[in-house]
PDB file of C-alpha atoms in Angstrom:
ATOM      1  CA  UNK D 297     -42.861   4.263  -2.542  1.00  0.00           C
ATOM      2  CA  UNK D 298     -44.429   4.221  -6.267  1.00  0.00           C
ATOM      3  CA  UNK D 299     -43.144   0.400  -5.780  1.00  0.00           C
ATOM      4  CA  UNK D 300     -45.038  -0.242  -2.803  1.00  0.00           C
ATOM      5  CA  UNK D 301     -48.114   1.422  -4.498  1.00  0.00           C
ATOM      6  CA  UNK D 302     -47.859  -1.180  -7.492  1.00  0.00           C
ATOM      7  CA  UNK D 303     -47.526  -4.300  -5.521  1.00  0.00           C
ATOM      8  CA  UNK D 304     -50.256  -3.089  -3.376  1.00  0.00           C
ATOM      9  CA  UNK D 305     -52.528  -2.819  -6.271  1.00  0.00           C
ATOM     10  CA  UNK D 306     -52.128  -5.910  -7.432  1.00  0.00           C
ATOM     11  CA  UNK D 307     -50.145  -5.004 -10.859  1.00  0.00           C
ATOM     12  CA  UNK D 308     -47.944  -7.407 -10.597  1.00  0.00           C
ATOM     13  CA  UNK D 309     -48.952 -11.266  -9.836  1.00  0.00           C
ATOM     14  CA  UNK D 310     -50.687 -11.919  -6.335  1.00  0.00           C
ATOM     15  CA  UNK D 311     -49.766 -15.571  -5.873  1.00  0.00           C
ATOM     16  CA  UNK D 312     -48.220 -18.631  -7.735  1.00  0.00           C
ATOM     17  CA  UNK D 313     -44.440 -18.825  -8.094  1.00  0.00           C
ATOM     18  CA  UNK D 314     -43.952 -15.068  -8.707  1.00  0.00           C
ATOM     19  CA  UNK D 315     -46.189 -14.030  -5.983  1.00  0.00           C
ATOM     20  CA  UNK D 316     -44.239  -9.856  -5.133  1.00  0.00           C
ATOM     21  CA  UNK D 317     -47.166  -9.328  -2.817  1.00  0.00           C
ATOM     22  CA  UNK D 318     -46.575 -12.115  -0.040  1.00  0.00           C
ATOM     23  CA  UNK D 319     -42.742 -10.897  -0.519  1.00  0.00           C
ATOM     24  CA  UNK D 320     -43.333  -7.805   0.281  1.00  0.00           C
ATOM     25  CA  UNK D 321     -45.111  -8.467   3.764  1.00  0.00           C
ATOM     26  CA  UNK D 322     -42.491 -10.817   4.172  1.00  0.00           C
ATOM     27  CA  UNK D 323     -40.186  -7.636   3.989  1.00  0.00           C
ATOM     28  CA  UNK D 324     -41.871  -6.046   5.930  1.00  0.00           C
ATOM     29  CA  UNK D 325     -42.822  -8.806   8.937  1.00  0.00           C
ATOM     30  CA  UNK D 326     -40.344  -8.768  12.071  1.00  0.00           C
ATOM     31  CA  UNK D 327     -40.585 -12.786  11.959  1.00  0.00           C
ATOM     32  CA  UNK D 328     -38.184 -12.597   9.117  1.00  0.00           C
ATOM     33  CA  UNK D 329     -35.023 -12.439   9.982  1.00  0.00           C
ATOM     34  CA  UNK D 330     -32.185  -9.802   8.510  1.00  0.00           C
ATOM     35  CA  UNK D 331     -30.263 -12.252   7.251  1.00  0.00           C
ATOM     36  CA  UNK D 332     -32.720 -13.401   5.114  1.00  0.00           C
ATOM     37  CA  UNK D 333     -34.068 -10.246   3.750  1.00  0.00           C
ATOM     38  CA  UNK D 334     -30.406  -8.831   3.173  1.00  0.00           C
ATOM     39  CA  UNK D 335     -29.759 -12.609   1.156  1.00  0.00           C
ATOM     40  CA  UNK D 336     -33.018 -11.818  -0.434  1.00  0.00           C
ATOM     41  CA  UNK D 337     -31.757  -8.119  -1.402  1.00  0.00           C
ATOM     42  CA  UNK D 338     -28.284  -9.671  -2.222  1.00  0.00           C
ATOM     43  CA  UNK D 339     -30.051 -11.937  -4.814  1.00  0.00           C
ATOM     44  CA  UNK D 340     -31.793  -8.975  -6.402  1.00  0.00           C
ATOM     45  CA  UNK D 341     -28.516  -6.956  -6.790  1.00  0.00           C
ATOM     46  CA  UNK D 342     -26.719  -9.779  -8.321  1.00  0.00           C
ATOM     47  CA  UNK D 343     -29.202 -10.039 -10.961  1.00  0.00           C
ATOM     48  CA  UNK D 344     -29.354  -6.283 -11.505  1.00  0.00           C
ATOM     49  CA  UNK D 345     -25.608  -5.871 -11.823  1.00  0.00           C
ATOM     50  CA  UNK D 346     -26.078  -9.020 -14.472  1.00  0.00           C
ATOM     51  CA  UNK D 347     -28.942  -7.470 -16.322  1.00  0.00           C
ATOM     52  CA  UNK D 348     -26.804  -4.392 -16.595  1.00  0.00           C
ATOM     53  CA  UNK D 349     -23.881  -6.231 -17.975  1.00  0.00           C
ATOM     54  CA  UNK D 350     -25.577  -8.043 -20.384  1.00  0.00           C
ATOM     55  CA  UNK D 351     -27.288  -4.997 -21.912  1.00  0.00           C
ATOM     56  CA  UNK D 352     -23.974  -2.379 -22.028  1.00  0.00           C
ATOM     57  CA  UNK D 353     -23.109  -3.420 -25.331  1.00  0.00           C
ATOM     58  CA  UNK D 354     -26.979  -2.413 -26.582  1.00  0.00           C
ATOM     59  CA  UNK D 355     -26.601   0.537 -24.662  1.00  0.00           C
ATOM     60  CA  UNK D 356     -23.775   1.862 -26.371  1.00  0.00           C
ATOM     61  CA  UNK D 357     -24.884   0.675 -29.793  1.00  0.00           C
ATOM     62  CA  UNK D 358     -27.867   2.853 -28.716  1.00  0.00           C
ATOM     63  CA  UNK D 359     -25.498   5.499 -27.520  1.00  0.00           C
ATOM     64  CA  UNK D 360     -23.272   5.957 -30.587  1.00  0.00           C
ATOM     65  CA  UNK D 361     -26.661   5.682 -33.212  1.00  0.00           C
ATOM     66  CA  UNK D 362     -28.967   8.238 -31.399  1.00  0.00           C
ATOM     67  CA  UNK D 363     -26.508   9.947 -28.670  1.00  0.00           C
ATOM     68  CA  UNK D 364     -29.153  12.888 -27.085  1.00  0.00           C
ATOM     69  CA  UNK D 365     -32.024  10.260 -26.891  1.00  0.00           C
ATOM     70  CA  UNK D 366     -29.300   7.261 -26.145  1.00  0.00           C
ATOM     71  CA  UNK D 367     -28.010   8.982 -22.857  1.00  0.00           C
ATOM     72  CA  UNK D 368     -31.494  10.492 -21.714  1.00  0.00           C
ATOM     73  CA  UNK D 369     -33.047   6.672 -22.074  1.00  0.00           C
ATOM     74  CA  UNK D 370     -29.722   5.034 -20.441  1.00  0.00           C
ATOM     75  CA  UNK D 371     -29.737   7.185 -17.403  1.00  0.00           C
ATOM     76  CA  UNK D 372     -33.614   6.552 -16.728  1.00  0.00           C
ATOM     77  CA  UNK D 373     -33.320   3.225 -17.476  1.00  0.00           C
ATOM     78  CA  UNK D 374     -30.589   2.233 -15.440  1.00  0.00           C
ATOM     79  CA  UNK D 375     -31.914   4.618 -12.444  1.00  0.00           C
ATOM     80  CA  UNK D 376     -34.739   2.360 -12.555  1.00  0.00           C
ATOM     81  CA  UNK D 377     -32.689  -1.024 -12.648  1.00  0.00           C
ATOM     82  CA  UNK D 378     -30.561   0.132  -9.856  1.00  0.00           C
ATOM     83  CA  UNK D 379     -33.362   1.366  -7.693  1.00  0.00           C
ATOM     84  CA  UNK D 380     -36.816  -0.512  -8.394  1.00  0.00           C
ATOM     85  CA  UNK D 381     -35.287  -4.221  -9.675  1.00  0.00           C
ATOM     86  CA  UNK D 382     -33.173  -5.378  -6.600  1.00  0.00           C
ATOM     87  CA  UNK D 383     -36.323  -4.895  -4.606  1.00  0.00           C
ATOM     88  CA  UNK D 384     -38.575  -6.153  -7.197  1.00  0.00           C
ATOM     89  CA  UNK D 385     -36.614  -9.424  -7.071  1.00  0.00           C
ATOM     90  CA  UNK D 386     -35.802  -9.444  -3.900  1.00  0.00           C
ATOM     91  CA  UNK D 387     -39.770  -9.632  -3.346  1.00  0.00           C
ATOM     92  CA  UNK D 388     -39.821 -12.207  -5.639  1.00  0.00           C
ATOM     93  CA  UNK D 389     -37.060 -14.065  -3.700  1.00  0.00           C
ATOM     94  CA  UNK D 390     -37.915 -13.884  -0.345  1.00  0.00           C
ATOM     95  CA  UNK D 391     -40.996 -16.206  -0.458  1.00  0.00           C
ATOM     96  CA  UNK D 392     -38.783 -18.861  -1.386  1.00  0.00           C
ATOM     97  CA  UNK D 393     -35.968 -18.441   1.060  1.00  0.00           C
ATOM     98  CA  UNK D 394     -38.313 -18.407   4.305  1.00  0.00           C
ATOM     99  CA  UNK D 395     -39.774 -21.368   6.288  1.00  0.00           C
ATOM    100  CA  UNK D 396     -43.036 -22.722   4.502  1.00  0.00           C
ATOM    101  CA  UNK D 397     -44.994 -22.095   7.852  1.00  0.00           C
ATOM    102  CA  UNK D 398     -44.452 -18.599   7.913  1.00  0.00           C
ATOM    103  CA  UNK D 399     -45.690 -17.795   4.357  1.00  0.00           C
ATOM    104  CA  UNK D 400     -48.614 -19.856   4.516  1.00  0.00           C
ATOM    105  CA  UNK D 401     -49.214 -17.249   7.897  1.00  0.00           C
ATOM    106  CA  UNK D 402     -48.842 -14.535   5.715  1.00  0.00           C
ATOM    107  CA  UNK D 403     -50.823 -15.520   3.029  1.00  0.00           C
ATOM    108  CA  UNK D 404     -53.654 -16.489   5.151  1.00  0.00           C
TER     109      UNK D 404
END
């Protein structure tokens, strides 16, 4: 819910290409349909299971120099990857993936 509470704030970017706001409403609307949202979520694990491949080998560089700290900062950090980022993008996504007609309704 602490996600919800940023976008809602307006922490992240309210409109433009990037626009995590009109995504999220978009998540949340009925109009939408599940197949859409579940591509959307799809999109935003395939870039989280990326992101985590990519950064393994700095993780266990980190690991093997500083191995209390290394471990403490890779489980947060990938507990937030796994958790926060597939939504994050997928809010990101979503805007894009929809009919034009419906997020111009939801942005108005």
């Amino acid at each position: 819910m602490a996600l919800f509470r940023l976008l809602g704030r307006g922490i992240v970017r309210k409109s433009g290409f990037l626009d995590c706001r009109t995504g999220l409403a978009l998540l949340k609307n009925r109009n939408v349909g599940p197949l859409m949202k579940l591509a959307a979520l799809a999109i935003g694990i395939a870039c989280t299971i990326f992101l985590i491949v990519i950064e393994a080998p700095f993780e266990a560089i980190v690991g093997v120099l500083a191995p209390g700290l290394g471990l403490a900062f890779d489980v947060l950090l990938d507990g937030f990857e796994i958790i926060v980022l597939p939504i994050l993008i997928a809010c990101i996504a979503l805007p894009h993936l929809v009919p034009r007609e419906l997020v111009a309704r939801i942005r108005a």
